[in-house]
Short mmCIF file of C-alpha atoms and ligand atoms in Angstrom, two decimals:
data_model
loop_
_atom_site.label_atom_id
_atom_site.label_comp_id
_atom_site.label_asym_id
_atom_site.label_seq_id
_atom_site.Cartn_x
_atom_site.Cartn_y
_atom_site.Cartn_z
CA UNK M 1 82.12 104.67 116.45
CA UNK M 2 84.33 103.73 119.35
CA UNK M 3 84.25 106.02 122.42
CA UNK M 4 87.77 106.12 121.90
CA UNK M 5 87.51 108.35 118.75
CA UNK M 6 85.28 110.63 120.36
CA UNK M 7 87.51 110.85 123.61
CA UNK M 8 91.35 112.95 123.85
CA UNK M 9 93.50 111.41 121.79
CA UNK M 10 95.14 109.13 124.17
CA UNK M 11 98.31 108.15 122.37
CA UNK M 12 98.89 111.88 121.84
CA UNK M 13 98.92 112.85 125.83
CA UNK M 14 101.77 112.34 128.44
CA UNK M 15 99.48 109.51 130.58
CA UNK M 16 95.71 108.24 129.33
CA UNK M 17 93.39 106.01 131.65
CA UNK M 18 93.79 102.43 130.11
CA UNK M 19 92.03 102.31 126.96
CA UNK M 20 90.89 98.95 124.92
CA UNK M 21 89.03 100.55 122.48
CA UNK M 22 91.28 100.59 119.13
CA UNK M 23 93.89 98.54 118.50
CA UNK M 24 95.90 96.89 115.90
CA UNK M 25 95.82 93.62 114.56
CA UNK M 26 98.50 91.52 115.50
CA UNK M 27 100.20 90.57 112.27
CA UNK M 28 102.73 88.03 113.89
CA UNK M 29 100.09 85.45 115.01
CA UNK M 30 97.52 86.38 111.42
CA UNK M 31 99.18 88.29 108.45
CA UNK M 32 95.58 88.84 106.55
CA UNK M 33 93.88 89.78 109.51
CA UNK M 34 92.12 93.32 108.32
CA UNK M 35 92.70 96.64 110.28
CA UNK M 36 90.02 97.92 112.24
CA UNK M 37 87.94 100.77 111.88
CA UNK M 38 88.41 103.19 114.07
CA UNK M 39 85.67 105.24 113.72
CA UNK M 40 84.96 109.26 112.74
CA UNK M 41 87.22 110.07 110.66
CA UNK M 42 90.18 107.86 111.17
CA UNK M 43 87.50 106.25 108.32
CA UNK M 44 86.03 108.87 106.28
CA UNK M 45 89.01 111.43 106.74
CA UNK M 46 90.67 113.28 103.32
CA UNK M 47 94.01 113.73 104.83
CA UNK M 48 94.91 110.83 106.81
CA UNK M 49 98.09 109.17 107.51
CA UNK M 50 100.41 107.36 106.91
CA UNK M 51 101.11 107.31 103.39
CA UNK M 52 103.42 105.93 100.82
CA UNK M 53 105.92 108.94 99.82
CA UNK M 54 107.01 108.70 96.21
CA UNK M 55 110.46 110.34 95.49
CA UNK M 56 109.02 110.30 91.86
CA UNK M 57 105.64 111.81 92.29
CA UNK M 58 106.55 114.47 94.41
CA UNK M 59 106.68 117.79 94.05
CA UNK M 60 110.39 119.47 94.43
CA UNK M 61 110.57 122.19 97.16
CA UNK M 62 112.94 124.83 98.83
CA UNK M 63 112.40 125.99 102.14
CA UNK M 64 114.93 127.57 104.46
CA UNK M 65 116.55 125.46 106.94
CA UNK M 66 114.47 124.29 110.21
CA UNK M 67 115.79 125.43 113.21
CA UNK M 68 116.26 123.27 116.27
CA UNK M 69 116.75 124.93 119.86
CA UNK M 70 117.73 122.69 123.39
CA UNK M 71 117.53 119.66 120.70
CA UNK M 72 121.11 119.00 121.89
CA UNK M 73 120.44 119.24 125.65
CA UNK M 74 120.79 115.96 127.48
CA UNK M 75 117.56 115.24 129.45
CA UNK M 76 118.02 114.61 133.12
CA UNK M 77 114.85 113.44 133.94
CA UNK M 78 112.71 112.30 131.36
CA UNK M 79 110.25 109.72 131.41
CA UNK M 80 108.68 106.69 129.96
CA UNK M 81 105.51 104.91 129.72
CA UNK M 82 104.30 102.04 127.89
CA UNK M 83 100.53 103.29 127.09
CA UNK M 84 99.18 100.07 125.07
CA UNK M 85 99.89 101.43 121.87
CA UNK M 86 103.40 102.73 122.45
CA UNK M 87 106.25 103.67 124.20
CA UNK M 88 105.85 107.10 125.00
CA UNK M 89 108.48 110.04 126.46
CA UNK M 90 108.19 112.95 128.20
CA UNK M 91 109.56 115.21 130.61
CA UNK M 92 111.68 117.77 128.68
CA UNK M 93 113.75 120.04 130.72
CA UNK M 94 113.39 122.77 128.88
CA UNK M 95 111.25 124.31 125.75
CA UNK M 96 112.31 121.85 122.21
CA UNK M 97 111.51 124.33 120.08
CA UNK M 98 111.12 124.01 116.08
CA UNK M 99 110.76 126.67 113.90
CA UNK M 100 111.60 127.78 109.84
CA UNK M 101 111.20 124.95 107.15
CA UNK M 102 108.06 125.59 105.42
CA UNK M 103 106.26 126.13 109.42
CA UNK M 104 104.43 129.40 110.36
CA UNK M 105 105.21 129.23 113.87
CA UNK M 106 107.21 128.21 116.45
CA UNK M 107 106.59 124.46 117.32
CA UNK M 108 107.40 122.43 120.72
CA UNK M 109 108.22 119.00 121.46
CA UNK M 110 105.23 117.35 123.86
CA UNK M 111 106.76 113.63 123.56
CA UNK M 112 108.27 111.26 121.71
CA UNK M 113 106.89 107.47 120.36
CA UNK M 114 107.65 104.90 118.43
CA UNK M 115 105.73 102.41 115.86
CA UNK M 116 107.36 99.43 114.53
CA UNK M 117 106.89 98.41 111.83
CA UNK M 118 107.31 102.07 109.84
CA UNK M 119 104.14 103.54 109.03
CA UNK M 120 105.47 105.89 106.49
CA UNK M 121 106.90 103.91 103.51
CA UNK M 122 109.11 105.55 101.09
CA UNK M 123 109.05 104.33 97.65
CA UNK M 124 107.09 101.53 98.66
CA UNK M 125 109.45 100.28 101.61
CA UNK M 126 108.91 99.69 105.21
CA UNK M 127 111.38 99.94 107.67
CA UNK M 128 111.62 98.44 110.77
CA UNK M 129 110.78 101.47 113.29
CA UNK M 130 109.36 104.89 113.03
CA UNK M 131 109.95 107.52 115.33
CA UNK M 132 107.90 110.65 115.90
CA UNK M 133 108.31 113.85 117.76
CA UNK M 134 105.52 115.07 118.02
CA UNK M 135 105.35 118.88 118.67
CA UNK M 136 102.62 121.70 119.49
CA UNK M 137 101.98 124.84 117.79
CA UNK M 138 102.66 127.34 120.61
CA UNK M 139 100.30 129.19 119.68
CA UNK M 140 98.05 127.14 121.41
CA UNK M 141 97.87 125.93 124.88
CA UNK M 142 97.98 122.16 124.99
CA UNK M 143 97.80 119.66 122.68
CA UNK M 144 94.24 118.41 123.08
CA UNK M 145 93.35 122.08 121.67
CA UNK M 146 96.21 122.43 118.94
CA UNK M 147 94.39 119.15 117.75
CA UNK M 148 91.49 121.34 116.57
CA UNK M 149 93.60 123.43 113.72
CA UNK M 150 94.84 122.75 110.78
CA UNK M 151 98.66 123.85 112.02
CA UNK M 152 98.14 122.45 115.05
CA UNK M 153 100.89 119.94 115.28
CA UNK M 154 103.75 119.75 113.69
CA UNK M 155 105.65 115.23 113.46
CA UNK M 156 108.99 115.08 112.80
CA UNK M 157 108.88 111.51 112.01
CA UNK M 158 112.73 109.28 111.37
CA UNK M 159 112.94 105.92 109.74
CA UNK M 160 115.49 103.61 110.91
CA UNK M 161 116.79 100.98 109.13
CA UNK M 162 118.17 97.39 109.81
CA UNK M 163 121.86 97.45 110.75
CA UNK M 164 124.22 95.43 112.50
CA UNK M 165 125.36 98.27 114.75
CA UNK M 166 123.28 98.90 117.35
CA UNK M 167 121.85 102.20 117.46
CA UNK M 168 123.45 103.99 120.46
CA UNK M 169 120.47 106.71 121.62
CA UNK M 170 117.50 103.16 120.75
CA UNK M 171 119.76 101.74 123.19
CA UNK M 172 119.27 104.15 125.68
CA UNK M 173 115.68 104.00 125.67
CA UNK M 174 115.57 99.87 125.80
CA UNK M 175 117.55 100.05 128.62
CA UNK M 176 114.54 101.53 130.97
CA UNK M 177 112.34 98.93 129.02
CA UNK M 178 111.84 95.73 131.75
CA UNK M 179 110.72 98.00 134.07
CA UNK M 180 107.49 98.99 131.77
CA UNK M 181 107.09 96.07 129.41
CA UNK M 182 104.47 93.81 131.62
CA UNK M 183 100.68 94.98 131.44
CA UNK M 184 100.40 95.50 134.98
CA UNK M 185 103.15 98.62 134.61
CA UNK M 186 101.13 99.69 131.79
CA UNK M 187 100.59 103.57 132.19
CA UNK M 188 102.78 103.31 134.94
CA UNK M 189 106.05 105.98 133.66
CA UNK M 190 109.39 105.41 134.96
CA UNK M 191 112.56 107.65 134.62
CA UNK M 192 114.59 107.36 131.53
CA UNK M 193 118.17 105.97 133.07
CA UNK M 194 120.50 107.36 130.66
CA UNK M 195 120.62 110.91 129.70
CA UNK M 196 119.50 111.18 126.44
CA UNK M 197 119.79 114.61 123.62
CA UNK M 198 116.65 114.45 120.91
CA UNK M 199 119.09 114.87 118.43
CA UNK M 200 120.70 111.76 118.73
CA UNK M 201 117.45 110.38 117.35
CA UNK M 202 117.95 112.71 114.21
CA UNK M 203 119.92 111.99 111.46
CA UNK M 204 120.65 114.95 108.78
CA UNK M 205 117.21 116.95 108.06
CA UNK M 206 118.82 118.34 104.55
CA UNK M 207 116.23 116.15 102.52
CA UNK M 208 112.78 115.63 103.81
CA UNK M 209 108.98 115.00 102.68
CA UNK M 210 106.26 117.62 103.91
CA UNK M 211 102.54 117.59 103.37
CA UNK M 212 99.52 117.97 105.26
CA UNK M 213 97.81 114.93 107.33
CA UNK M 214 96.52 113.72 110.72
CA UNK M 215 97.73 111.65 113.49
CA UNK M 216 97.87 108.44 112.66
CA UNK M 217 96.03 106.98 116.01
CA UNK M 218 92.21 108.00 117.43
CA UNK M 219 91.35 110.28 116.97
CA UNK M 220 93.22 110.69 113.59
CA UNK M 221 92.70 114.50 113.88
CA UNK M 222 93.53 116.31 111.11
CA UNK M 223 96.00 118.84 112.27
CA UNK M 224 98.95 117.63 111.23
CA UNK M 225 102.34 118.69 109.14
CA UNK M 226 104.57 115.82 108.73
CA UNK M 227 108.12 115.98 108.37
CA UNK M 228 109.63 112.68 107.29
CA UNK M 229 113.09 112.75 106.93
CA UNK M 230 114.34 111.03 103.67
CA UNK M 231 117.89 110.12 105.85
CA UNK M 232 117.55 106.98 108.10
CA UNK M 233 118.86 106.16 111.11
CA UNK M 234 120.60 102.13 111.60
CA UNK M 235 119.09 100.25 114.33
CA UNK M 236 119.49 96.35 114.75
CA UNK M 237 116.04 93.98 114.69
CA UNK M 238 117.25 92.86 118.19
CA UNK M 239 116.62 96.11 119.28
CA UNK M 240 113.48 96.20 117.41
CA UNK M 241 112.56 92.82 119.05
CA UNK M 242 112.42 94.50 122.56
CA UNK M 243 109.95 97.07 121.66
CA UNK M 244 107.80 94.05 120.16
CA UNK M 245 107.91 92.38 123.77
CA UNK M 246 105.78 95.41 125.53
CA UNK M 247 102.17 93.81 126.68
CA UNK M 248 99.01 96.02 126.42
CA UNK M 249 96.72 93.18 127.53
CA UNK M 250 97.98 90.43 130.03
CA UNK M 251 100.12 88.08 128.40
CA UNK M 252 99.38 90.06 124.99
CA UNK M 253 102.52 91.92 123.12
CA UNK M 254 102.16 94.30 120.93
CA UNK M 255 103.97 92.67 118.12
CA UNK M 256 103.35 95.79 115.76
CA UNK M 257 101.42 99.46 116.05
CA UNK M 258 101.25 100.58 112.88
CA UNK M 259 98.52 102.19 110.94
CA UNK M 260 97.64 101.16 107.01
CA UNK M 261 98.59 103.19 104.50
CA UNK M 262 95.71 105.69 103.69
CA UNK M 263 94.82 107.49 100.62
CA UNK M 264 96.73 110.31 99.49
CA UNK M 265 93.59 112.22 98.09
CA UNK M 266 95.97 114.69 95.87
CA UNK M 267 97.55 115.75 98.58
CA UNK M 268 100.57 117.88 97.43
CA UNK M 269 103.72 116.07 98.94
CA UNK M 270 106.64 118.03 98.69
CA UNK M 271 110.02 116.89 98.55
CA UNK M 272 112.23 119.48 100.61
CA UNK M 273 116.19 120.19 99.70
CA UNK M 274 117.08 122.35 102.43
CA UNK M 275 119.13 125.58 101.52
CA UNK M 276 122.44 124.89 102.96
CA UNK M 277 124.08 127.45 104.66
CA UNK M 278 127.36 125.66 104.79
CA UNK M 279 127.43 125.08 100.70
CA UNK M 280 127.15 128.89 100.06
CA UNK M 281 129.73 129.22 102.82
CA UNK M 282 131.87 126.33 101.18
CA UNK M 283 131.81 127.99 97.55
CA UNK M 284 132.60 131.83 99.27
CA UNK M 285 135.72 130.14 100.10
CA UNK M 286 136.12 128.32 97.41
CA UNK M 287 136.09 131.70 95.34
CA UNK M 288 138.32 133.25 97.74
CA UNK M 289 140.48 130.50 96.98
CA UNK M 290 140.40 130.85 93.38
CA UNK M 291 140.80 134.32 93.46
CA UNK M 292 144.31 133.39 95.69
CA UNK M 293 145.46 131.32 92.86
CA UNK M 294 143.91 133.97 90.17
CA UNK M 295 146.41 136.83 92.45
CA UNK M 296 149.04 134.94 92.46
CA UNK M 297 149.62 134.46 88.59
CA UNK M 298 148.99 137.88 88.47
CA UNK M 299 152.01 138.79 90.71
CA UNK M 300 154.06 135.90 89.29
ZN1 ZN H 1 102.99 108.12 115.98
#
């Protein structure tokens, strides 16, 4: 076992000391070369992600809609760091709160990272980047504990696929980029130039998968349900390209961080159609409508 795995789970905190002990391979310069194991139970685990998510072999579900509070507020002064095996931010203004869906408490955003490559696939397809929000069960008082329990964490994770637009809030974030990319400004944060709302990083969450599994980087704890939105966001491989440039070694990129896809143990994976409060609305007036017309023969 790597001291890594029995350490705080580095990716998952604001700043970590440098750490060389897990890694990915680097599929750019060897294609077959196999993932390390990481130890505990990143290896012997019987919910660890990521995995594929079926549309076909899930399970169809109806929760009420998830509720998103200061998603929309445009951060002033959050931050960035390039931590080896990411590109980390942090330094909300205020509470992000998430709550309803299928979750038993009120969740809060801690920070936000990106893996490229995907490491969800849906229906067998990768996508070029994967973003998760990763968020705390308040309930508890950091995220090192939440880590412990089963609800612990809540990942909102979006897929973005390959467009020719530029993705406007990606952009954003690249922007700060140069000033973190080299390895000797690795865990060295700097302040996110543009102002920047969560949301923009959201697309619709009307459809999305939800089932039970762990973080997906040392020390793989088990305490986490993912959200995976089915909707994707557009983002350009150019802009992909700059996140591939960041160096976690000296004169070593990190051309991909993803994880393998792990087993799915009969894990129940449920395929969420949000109630929507706007299609009730839309067929109330839709009836009132219809009654007009209805009236108006009537009286005619
Ligand atoms: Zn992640």
């Amino acid at each position: 076992m790597s001291h890594s795995a029995l350490g705080t789970p580095c990716s998952i905190l604001a700043l970590c000391s440098a750490d060389h002990g897990w890694g990915y391979p680097d599929l750019d310069i060897n294609q077959d070369e196999p993932f390390p194991k990481w130890g505990g139970i990143c290896d012997n685990g019987r919910r660890q992600s990521p995995i594929n998510l079926h549309v076909k072999g899930s399970l169809k579900g109806e929760f009420d809609a998830l509720k998103f509070e200061n998603y929309d507020e445009h951060q002033k002064s959050l931050q960035m760091v390039n931590n080896g095996h990411s590109i980390q931010l942090f330094g909300f203004a205020h509470d992000l709160t998430l709550s309803g869906g299928g979750l038993g408490s009120d969740y809060v955003v801690e920070q936000i990272h990106m893996h490229w490559w995907s490491e969800h696939t849906i229906n067998d397809i990768r996508y070029p980047l994967e973003v998760h929000i990763v968020h705390r069960n308040k309930i508890y008082p950091n995220i090192t504990m939440a880590a412990n329990f089963d609800d612990g964490i809540t990942v909102l994770a979006v897929l973005y696929h390959v467009s020719n637009t530029p993705n406007e809030a990606i952009g954003s974030i690249i922007k700060s980029l140069d000033a973190i990319k080299t390895y000797d400004h690795m865990n060295v944060p700097v302040n996110v130039e543009d102002s920047l709302a969560v949301d923009d990083l959201v697309p619709s969450v009307n459809t999305y998968f939800n089932y039970a599994g762990s973080l997906t980087t040392p020390t793989c704890a088990e305490a986490v349900t993912w959200i995976v939105l089915t909707d994707t966001h557009p983002v350009t491989l150019d802009q992909v390209n700059q996140f591939k440039e960041i160096e976690y070694n000296k004169d070593k990129q990190l051309h991909n961080n993803y994880r393998e896809l792990q087993a799915e143990n009969n894990r129940a994976v449920v395929l969420v159609q949000q109630r929507s409060g706007a299609a009730g609305l839309m067929s109330f007036s839709l009836m009132l409508l219809l009654l007009g017309v209805f009236s108006q023969k009537v009286l005619f």
